[in-house]
């Protein structure tokens, strides 16, 4: 039986025969940062003292035991997940995951309320991303940035401004850009008589909250959605709205979420078009099952297609990859690991495609050769290269689920 190293050497030779350097692919797959979301660990509850039921179309299903109940438990679970997923990571946190002991509403959040997150990230050498939290709040029930009530709009604008200061602080602490994502749950269950006014109010709110251009470490992004629970018929923050806003407001990125479009649409088909007009974009890699259900990312066709587009467009430095899902029906730490490994596995698969040769064949009109070469990639010994990446990170495929079981018995079972 061949050893892992012998299998890898053989795979390296196979890939070299089609012009692919596996060492370069491994190095790129290892160093590319994937932003892993914190809210998988506690079902999007957060740490606010007044936290109640989830609203704004946010739902988690299942009652698997062991959900994190506080900052220490959540970061311990995250640390365990990171130890079992090869590669470089950032952690994306929502504003409702306040780590200080203060009781404060969202419009009055301060950077110091997230100092514990920064301390933890610096100890582990991690970058941080941030998300303003416009849901699960008494003032989010009838609109946030689009509300006809100016006092409500002003509250949420203040929250967004506070979030931007926090993101800048987290970026300064970790010495890497902090991507700040803005998504609002606003919309209508039925078709409104006036679809324009909420969008004009949203545009004005965005202009106000994003006015400060002095935040060197904060990079803002806006996220669309097709529909949600309670907003089935009308969403002011549509793809068309936010694409137009991002294009017309330099410095604002667009977030493409895999579950936020029509079931027949995929974000892999949108990446190259958006890159024609925006210098950078942000991704929320998820797995919708018939709707925006945020299932755990797997190595499925769309995840591979997303990574193929990034590499084919030579846009790895322009596309920020993040995950966004929450499943309470399985072990939550295992869900993190599954999603992180699947996302990076898809990235490595794309890095092992002979993109330059495929482009050459296409430019010469040899579409037959292009298709034949592309399809041959699926029978290449990819598994041996992936296992090499895992071996170098000391988290082999054959072992990680056993480590999760041990962690469940030792830690999660007592919660």
Short mmCIF file of C-alpha atoms in Angstrom, two decimals:
data_model
loop_
_atom_site.label_atom_id
_atom_site.label_comp_id
_atom_site.label_asym_id
_atom_site.label_seq_id
_atom_site.Cartn_x
_atom_site.Cartn_y
_atom_site.Cartn_z
CA UNK A 1 0.00 0.00 0.00
CA UNK A 2 1.39 3.38 -1.00
CA UNK A 3 1.98 6.00 1.67
CA UNK A 4 0.33 9.42 1.54
CA UNK A 5 3.62 10.94 0.41
CA UNK A 6 4.00 8.39 -2.38
CA UNK A 7 0.43 9.00 -3.50
CA UNK A 8 1.07 12.73 -3.57
CA UNK A 9 4.28 12.37 -5.60
CA UNK A 10 2.35 10.30 -8.14
CA UNK A 11 -0.45 12.87 -8.24
CA UNK A 12 2.06 15.69 -8.67
CA UNK A 13 3.43 13.94 -11.74
CA UNK A 14 -0.04 13.39 -13.18
CA UNK A 15 -0.89 17.08 -12.81
CA UNK A 16 2.46 18.12 -14.24
CA UNK A 17 1.57 16.22 -17.40
CA UNK A 18 -1.25 18.73 -18.02
CA UNK A 19 0.84 21.73 -17.04
CA UNK A 20 -0.29 22.15 -13.41
CA UNK A 21 2.16 22.75 -10.55
CA UNK A 22 0.60 21.17 -7.47
CA UNK A 23 3.03 22.91 -5.10
CA UNK A 24 1.90 26.32 -6.32
CA UNK A 25 -1.73 25.23 -5.99
CA UNK A 26 -1.15 23.96 -2.44
CA UNK A 27 0.60 27.18 -1.41
CA UNK A 28 -2.22 29.33 -2.80
CA UNK A 29 -4.93 27.17 -1.25
CA UNK A 30 -3.15 27.34 2.11
CA UNK A 31 -2.66 31.11 2.24
CA UNK A 32 -6.04 32.24 0.84
CA UNK A 33 -8.10 33.53 3.74
CA UNK A 34 -11.65 32.23 4.08
CA UNK A 35 -13.89 34.17 6.46
CA UNK A 36 -15.67 31.71 8.75
CA UNK A 37 -18.90 33.01 10.30
CA UNK A 38 -19.31 32.89 14.08
CA UNK A 39 -23.10 32.40 14.15
CA UNK A 40 -23.07 28.70 13.29
CA UNK A 41 -22.00 27.96 16.87
CA UNK A 42 -25.07 29.28 18.67
CA UNK A 43 -27.85 29.45 16.04
CA UNK A 44 -27.52 33.24 15.46
CA UNK A 45 -28.55 34.08 19.03
CA UNK A 46 -25.66 36.34 19.98
CA UNK A 47 -24.77 37.65 23.42
CA UNK A 48 -27.03 40.64 23.94
CA UNK A 49 -28.56 40.62 27.41
CA UNK A 50 -31.98 41.40 25.92
CA UNK A 51 -31.79 38.84 23.12
CA UNK A 52 -35.12 37.25 22.29
CA UNK A 53 -36.56 35.22 19.44
CA UNK A 54 -34.99 35.46 16.01
CA UNK A 55 -36.81 37.77 13.62
CA UNK A 56 -36.26 39.23 10.17
CA UNK A 57 -36.68 35.92 8.40
CA UNK A 58 -33.83 34.32 10.36
CA UNK A 59 -34.57 30.72 11.33
CA UNK A 60 -32.56 27.77 12.57
CA UNK A 61 -34.02 24.28 12.62
CA UNK A 62 -33.06 21.34 14.78
CA UNK A 63 -32.18 21.02 18.44
CA UNK A 64 -28.79 19.33 18.50
CA UNK A 65 -27.31 19.66 22.00
CA UNK A 66 -24.23 21.67 22.83
CA UNK A 67 -24.85 25.15 21.44
CA UNK A 68 -22.45 27.80 22.73
CA UNK A 69 -23.98 30.00 25.41
CA UNK A 70 -21.38 32.73 25.82
CA UNK A 71 -18.22 34.22 24.37
CA UNK A 72 -15.84 31.75 26.01
CA UNK A 73 -17.79 28.71 24.78
CA UNK A 74 -18.19 30.10 21.28
CA UNK A 75 -14.52 30.96 20.85
CA UNK A 76 -13.50 27.57 22.29
CA UNK A 77 -15.72 25.86 19.71
CA UNK A 78 -14.35 28.06 16.95
CA UNK A 79 -10.81 27.25 18.01
CA UNK A 80 -11.58 23.55 17.84
CA UNK A 81 -13.09 23.91 14.37
CA UNK A 82 -10.11 25.91 13.11
CA UNK A 83 -7.72 23.23 14.36
CA UNK A 84 -9.45 20.71 12.08
CA UNK A 85 -9.67 22.82 8.91
CA UNK A 86 -6.51 23.41 6.85
CA UNK A 87 -5.64 26.84 5.57
CA UNK A 88 -5.85 30.48 6.59
CA UNK A 89 -9.01 31.95 8.14
CA UNK A 90 -10.66 35.11 9.29
CA UNK A 91 -13.64 35.10 11.66
CA UNK A 92 -16.78 37.03 10.75
CA UNK A 93 -18.83 38.29 13.69
CA UNK A 94 -22.22 39.96 13.92
CA UNK A 95 -22.83 43.08 15.98
CA UNK A 96 -25.14 41.15 18.33
CA UNK A 97 -22.10 39.13 19.49
CA UNK A 98 -21.02 41.86 21.89
CA UNK A 99 -18.21 40.57 24.11
CA UNK A 100 -18.30 43.17 26.88
CA UNK A 101 -20.50 43.02 29.97
CA UNK A 102 -22.23 46.30 29.12
CA UNK A 103 -25.97 46.47 28.55
CA UNK A 104 -26.20 48.77 25.57
CA UNK A 105 -28.49 49.15 22.58
CA UNK A 106 -27.12 48.71 19.09
CA UNK A 107 -26.95 52.38 18.24
CA UNK A 108 -24.55 52.94 21.15
CA UNK A 109 -22.11 50.10 20.57
CA UNK A 110 -18.45 51.02 20.93
CA UNK A 111 -15.25 49.38 19.67
CA UNK A 112 -14.32 48.43 23.24
CA UNK A 113 -17.42 46.22 23.37
CA UNK A 114 -15.57 43.89 20.99
CA UNK A 115 -12.11 44.12 22.54
CA UNK A 116 -12.28 40.49 23.70
CA UNK A 117 -12.81 39.41 20.09
CA UNK A 118 -9.76 41.39 19.02
CA UNK A 119 -7.67 39.97 21.88
CA UNK A 120 -8.69 36.42 20.95
CA UNK A 121 -8.04 36.95 17.24
CA UNK A 122 -4.61 38.46 17.86
CA UNK A 123 -3.62 35.51 20.06
CA UNK A 124 -4.55 33.11 17.26
CA UNK A 125 -3.21 35.26 14.43
CA UNK A 126 -6.64 35.64 12.82
CA UNK A 127 -8.21 38.47 10.87
CA UNK A 128 -11.75 39.61 11.71
CA UNK A 129 -14.74 40.67 9.62
CA UNK A 130 -17.92 42.31 10.92
CA UNK A 131 -21.64 42.51 10.17
CA UNK A 132 -24.16 45.12 11.25
CA UNK A 133 -27.18 43.38 12.83
CA UNK A 134 -30.52 44.75 11.60
CA UNK A 135 -32.71 41.82 12.72
CA UNK A 136 -34.01 40.38 16.02
CA UNK A 137 -34.68 43.80 17.55
CA UNK A 138 -37.91 45.62 18.54
CA UNK A 139 -37.16 48.39 16.04
CA UNK A 140 -36.64 46.01 13.11
CA UNK A 141 -40.21 44.73 12.84
CA UNK A 142 -41.47 47.38 10.39
CA UNK A 143 -38.38 48.25 8.42
CA UNK A 144 -34.93 49.54 9.33
CA UNK A 145 -33.06 51.73 6.87
CA UNK A 146 -36.19 51.96 4.69
CA UNK A 147 -38.65 52.74 7.49
CA UNK A 148 -41.07 55.60 6.92
CA UNK A 149 -40.41 56.59 10.55
CA UNK A 150 -37.37 58.85 10.57
CA UNK A 151 -36.61 58.06 14.22
CA UNK A 152 -36.36 54.37 13.34
CA UNK A 153 -34.14 55.10 10.35
CA UNK A 154 -31.91 57.31 12.48
CA UNK A 155 -31.52 54.53 15.06
CA UNK A 156 -30.35 52.07 12.43
CA UNK A 157 -28.13 54.60 10.72
CA UNK A 158 -26.48 55.19 14.11
CA UNK A 159 -26.06 51.42 14.48
CA UNK A 160 -24.37 51.19 11.08
CA UNK A 161 -22.06 54.09 11.89
CA UNK A 162 -21.16 52.39 15.19
CA UNK A 163 -20.52 49.15 13.30
CA UNK A 164 -18.16 50.94 10.92
CA UNK A 165 -16.13 52.31 13.85
CA UNK A 166 -16.02 48.83 15.36
CA UNK A 167 -14.87 47.30 12.08
CA UNK A 168 -12.13 49.90 11.75
CA UNK A 169 -11.00 49.14 15.31
CA UNK A 170 -10.95 45.38 14.68
CA UNK A 171 -8.95 45.94 11.51
CA UNK A 172 -6.45 48.12 13.34
CA UNK A 173 -6.06 45.55 16.10
CA UNK A 174 -5.50 42.64 13.70
CA UNK A 175 -3.63 44.73 11.12
CA UNK A 176 -5.77 43.50 8.25
CA UNK A 177 -8.79 44.98 6.52
CA UNK A 178 -12.08 44.24 8.26
CA UNK A 179 -14.89 43.64 5.77
CA UNK A 180 -18.17 45.06 7.05
CA UNK A 181 -21.30 43.57 5.52
CA UNK A 182 -24.66 45.35 5.62
CA UNK A 183 -27.86 43.33 5.09
CA UNK A 184 -31.34 44.45 6.12
CA UNK A 185 -34.48 42.30 6.39
CA UNK A 186 -36.82 45.05 5.14
CA UNK A 187 -39.58 44.08 2.73
CA UNK A 188 -43.24 43.32 2.26
CA UNK A 189 -45.33 40.19 2.47
CA UNK A 190 -47.61 41.66 -0.19
CA UNK A 191 -46.81 43.91 -3.14
CA UNK A 192 -46.79 47.53 -1.90
CA UNK A 193 -48.47 50.35 -3.74
CA UNK A 194 -45.23 52.35 -3.62
CA UNK A 195 -42.03 50.46 -4.36
CA UNK A 196 -39.92 53.54 -5.05
CA UNK A 197 -40.07 55.47 -1.78
CA UNK A 198 -38.52 52.73 0.42
CA UNK A 199 -35.65 52.43 -2.02
CA UNK A 200 -35.07 56.18 -2.04
CA UNK A 201 -35.04 56.13 1.77
CA UNK A 202 -32.58 53.22 1.68
CA UNK A 203 -30.31 55.12 -0.68
CA UNK A 204 -30.39 58.19 1.56
CA UNK A 205 -29.72 56.07 4.66
CA UNK A 206 -26.75 54.38 3.00
CA UNK A 207 -25.34 57.72 1.92
CA UNK A 208 -25.53 59.00 5.49
CA UNK A 209 -24.09 55.96 7.23
CA UNK A 210 -21.24 55.49 4.72
CA UNK A 211 -20.28 59.16 4.55
CA UNK A 212 -17.13 58.90 6.67
CA UNK A 213 -14.30 57.95 4.28
CA UNK A 214 -11.52 58.17 6.88
CA UNK A 215 -11.83 54.59 8.21
CA UNK A 216 -8.72 53.00 6.76
CA UNK A 217 -9.33 49.44 7.96
CA UNK A 218 -13.10 49.20 7.34
CA UNK A 219 -14.29 47.97 3.93
CA UNK A 220 -18.06 48.21 3.44
CA UNK A 221 -20.19 45.81 1.43
CA UNK A 222 -23.93 45.71 0.74
CA UNK A 223 -25.89 42.47 0.42
CA UNK A 224 -29.07 41.86 -1.54
CA UNK A 225 -31.79 39.25 -1.15
CA UNK A 226 -34.57 38.07 -3.42
CA UNK A 227 -37.12 37.42 -0.67
CA UNK A 228 -37.44 36.31 2.93
CA UNK A 229 -40.02 35.18 5.44
CA UNK A 230 -42.34 38.17 5.72
CA UNK A 231 -40.85 39.79 2.62
CA UNK A 232 -41.99 37.32 -0.02
CA UNK A 233 -43.33 39.90 -2.47
CA UNK A 234 -41.08 42.92 -2.18
CA UNK A 235 -37.52 43.57 -0.99
CA UNK A 236 -36.19 47.12 -1.41
CA UNK A 237 -32.59 45.90 -1.09
CA UNK A 238 -32.69 43.87 -4.30
CA UNK A 239 -29.72 42.77 -6.38
CA UNK A 240 -30.43 45.50 -8.93
CA UNK A 241 -30.60 48.16 -6.22
CA UNK A 242 -27.36 47.21 -4.48
CA UNK A 243 -25.44 46.57 -7.68
CA UNK A 244 -26.40 50.04 -8.85
CA UNK A 245 -25.47 51.51 -5.49
CA UNK A 246 -22.07 49.80 -5.33
CA UNK A 247 -21.18 50.76 -8.90
CA UNK A 248 -22.12 54.39 -8.31
CA UNK A 249 -20.42 54.66 -4.90
CA UNK A 250 -16.70 53.86 -5.17
CA UNK A 251 -15.35 52.06 -2.13
CA UNK A 252 -18.54 50.06 -1.58
CA UNK A 253 -18.38 46.35 -2.36
CA UNK A 254 -21.24 44.07 -3.36
CA UNK A 255 -21.93 40.85 -1.45
CA UNK A 256 -23.22 37.87 -3.43
CA UNK A 257 -24.88 35.29 -1.21
CA UNK A 258 -25.43 31.85 -2.75
CA UNK A 259 -28.92 31.61 -1.26
CA UNK A 260 -30.23 35.09 -2.00
CA UNK A 261 -31.40 34.65 -5.57
CA UNK A 262 -34.07 32.84 -7.53
CA UNK A 263 -33.74 29.04 -7.31
CA UNK A 264 -32.69 28.94 -10.98
CA UNK A 265 -29.96 31.55 -10.46
CA UNK A 266 -26.43 30.87 -9.23
CA UNK A 267 -23.85 33.39 -8.08
CA UNK A 268 -21.10 31.64 -10.06
CA UNK A 269 -22.77 33.01 -13.20
CA UNK A 270 -22.67 36.57 -11.82
CA UNK A 271 -19.06 36.86 -10.66
CA UNK A 272 -17.41 37.79 -13.96
CA UNK A 273 -20.14 40.30 -14.82
CA UNK A 274 -19.84 42.07 -11.49
CA UNK A 275 -16.05 42.11 -11.75
CA UNK A 276 -16.38 44.16 -14.94
CA UNK A 277 -17.71 47.06 -12.88
CA UNK A 278 -16.46 46.63 -9.31
CA UNK A 279 -12.85 46.30 -8.16
CA UNK A 280 -13.76 43.95 -5.31
CA UNK A 281 -16.69 41.77 -4.29
CA UNK A 282 -17.59 39.67 -1.28
CA UNK A 283 -19.10 36.18 -1.28
CA UNK A 284 -21.30 34.40 1.22
CA UNK A 285 -20.84 30.76 0.27
CA UNK A 286 -23.83 28.76 1.42
CA UNK A 287 -26.02 25.90 0.19
CA UNK A 288 -29.67 26.77 -0.44
CA UNK A 289 -32.06 23.84 -0.60
CA UNK A 290 -35.11 25.11 -2.51
CA UNK A 291 -34.83 28.46 -0.68
CA UNK A 292 -32.35 30.46 1.37
CA UNK A 293 -32.07 27.71 3.96
CA UNK A 294 -28.36 28.15 4.69
CA UNK A 295 -27.40 24.48 4.67
CA UNK A 296 -23.80 23.50 5.39
CA UNK A 297 -21.51 24.03 2.39
CA UNK A 298 -20.55 20.82 0.59
CA UNK A 299 -18.30 20.08 -2.36
CA UNK A 300 -21.22 20.35 -4.77
CA UNK A 301 -21.43 21.60 -8.34
CA UNK A 302 -22.13 25.23 -7.45
CA UNK A 303 -19.36 25.51 -4.86
CA UNK A 304 -16.90 24.15 -7.43
CA UNK A 305 -18.31 26.52 -10.06
CA UNK A 306 -17.89 29.53 -7.75
CA UNK A 307 -14.23 28.74 -7.17
CA UNK A 308 -13.67 27.93 -10.85
CA UNK A 309 -14.97 31.38 -11.80
CA UNK A 310 -12.71 33.12 -9.28
CA UNK A 311 -9.60 31.33 -10.53
CA UNK A 312 -10.59 31.47 -14.20
CA UNK A 313 -11.12 35.22 -13.90
CA UNK A 314 -7.75 35.51 -12.12
CA UNK A 315 -9.60 37.40 -9.43
CA UNK A 316 -8.51 35.72 -6.21
CA UNK A 317 -7.16 39.07 -5.03
CA UNK A 318 -10.47 40.80 -5.82
CA UNK A 319 -12.98 38.31 -4.43
CA UNK A 320 -13.33 37.89 -0.66
CA UNK A 321 -14.57 34.41 0.23
CA UNK A 322 -16.76 33.97 3.30
CA UNK A 323 -19.18 31.33 4.54
CA UNK A 324 -22.72 31.89 5.82
CA UNK A 325 -24.90 29.04 7.06
CA UNK A 326 -26.38 27.75 10.31
CA UNK A 327 -27.56 24.23 11.01
CA UNK A 328 -28.80 23.20 14.43
CA UNK A 329 -29.71 19.66 13.36
CA UNK A 330 -26.11 18.37 13.47
CA UNK A 331 -23.06 18.92 15.64
CA UNK A 332 -22.39 22.64 15.21
CA UNK A 333 -18.61 22.38 15.38
CA UNK A 334 -18.68 19.60 12.79
CA UNK A 335 -20.82 21.87 10.58
CA UNK A 336 -18.13 24.55 10.73
CA UNK A 337 -15.44 22.04 9.81
CA UNK A 338 -17.47 20.50 6.99
CA UNK A 339 -18.22 23.88 5.44
CA UNK A 340 -14.69 25.21 5.82
CA UNK A 341 -13.10 22.08 4.38
CA UNK A 342 -15.58 21.90 1.50
CA UNK A 343 -15.02 25.54 0.58
CA UNK A 344 -11.24 25.17 0.59
CA UNK A 345 -11.47 21.82 -1.19
CA UNK A 346 -13.42 23.48 -4.01
CA UNK A 347 -10.81 26.25 -4.13
CA UNK A 348 -7.97 23.73 -4.41
CA UNK A 349 -9.84 21.85 -7.14
CA UNK A 350 -10.08 25.08 -9.14
CA UNK A 351 -6.41 25.88 -8.55
CA UNK A 352 -5.52 22.47 -10.03
CA UNK A 353 -7.31 23.16 -13.30
CA UNK A 354 -4.98 24.01 -16.23
CA UNK A 355 -6.56 27.44 -16.69
CA UNK A 356 -3.81 28.87 -18.90
CA UNK A 357 -3.96 25.91 -21.27
CA UNK A 358 -7.75 25.99 -21.34
CA UNK A 359 -7.62 29.68 -22.22
CA UNK A 360 -5.05 29.02 -24.96
CA UNK A 361 -7.14 26.29 -26.58
CA UNK A 362 -10.19 28.53 -26.42
CA UNK A 363 -8.36 31.51 -27.96
CA UNK A 364 -7.22 29.28 -30.84
CA UNK A 365 -10.76 28.09 -31.45
CA UNK A 366 -10.01 24.55 -30.32
CA UNK A 367 -13.19 24.11 -28.32
CA UNK A 368 -13.02 20.34 -28.69
CA UNK A 369 -9.61 20.25 -27.05
CA UNK A 370 -10.73 22.69 -24.37
CA UNK A 371 -13.70 20.56 -23.36
CA UNK A 372 -11.68 17.34 -23.47
CA UNK A 373 -8.95 18.80 -21.24
CA UNK A 374 -11.42 20.38 -18.83
CA UNK A 375 -13.31 17.13 -18.36
CA UNK A 376 -10.09 15.19 -17.84
CA UNK A 377 -9.57 17.21 -14.66
CA UNK A 378 -12.37 15.27 -13.01
CA UNK A 379 -10.43 12.00 -13.30
CA UNK A 380 -7.14 13.43 -12.04
CA UNK A 381 -5.92 12.24 -8.59
CA UNK A 382 -7.28 15.29 -6.76
CA UNK A 383 -7.81 13.41 -3.50
CA UNK A 384 -4.09 12.79 -3.07
CA UNK A 385 -3.35 16.52 -3.38
CA UNK A 386 -6.12 17.46 -0.95
CA UNK A 387 -4.86 14.87 1.52
CA UNK A 388 -1.40 16.38 1.21
CA UNK A 389 -2.79 19.82 2.14
CA UNK A 390 -4.51 18.28 5.17
CA UNK A 391 -1.41 16.31 6.16
CA UNK A 392 0.73 19.44 6.09
CA UNK A 393 -1.81 21.13 8.36
CA UNK A 394 -1.92 18.07 10.64
CA UNK A 395 -5.67 17.56 10.19
CA UNK A 396 -6.17 14.55 7.91
CA UNK A 397 -9.55 13.69 6.46
CA UNK A 398 -9.63 10.32 8.19
CA UNK A 399 -9.23 11.78 11.66
CA UNK A 400 -11.18 14.99 12.10
CA UNK A 401 -14.63 13.52 12.75
CA UNK A 402 -13.17 11.37 15.55
CA UNK A 403 -11.72 14.51 17.13
CA UNK A 404 -15.17 16.10 16.93
CA UNK A 405 -16.71 13.08 18.68
CA UNK A 406 -14.13 13.33 21.46
CA UNK A 407 -14.82 17.07 21.82
CA UNK A 408 -18.55 16.42 21.95
CA UNK A 409 -18.15 13.91 24.77
CA UNK A 410 -15.65 16.00 26.71
CA UNK A 411 -17.10 19.50 26.23
CA UNK A 412 -20.42 19.82 24.42
CA UNK A 413 -22.25 17.08 26.32
CA UNK A 414 -21.99 19.03 29.60
CA UNK A 415 -23.81 22.13 28.29
#
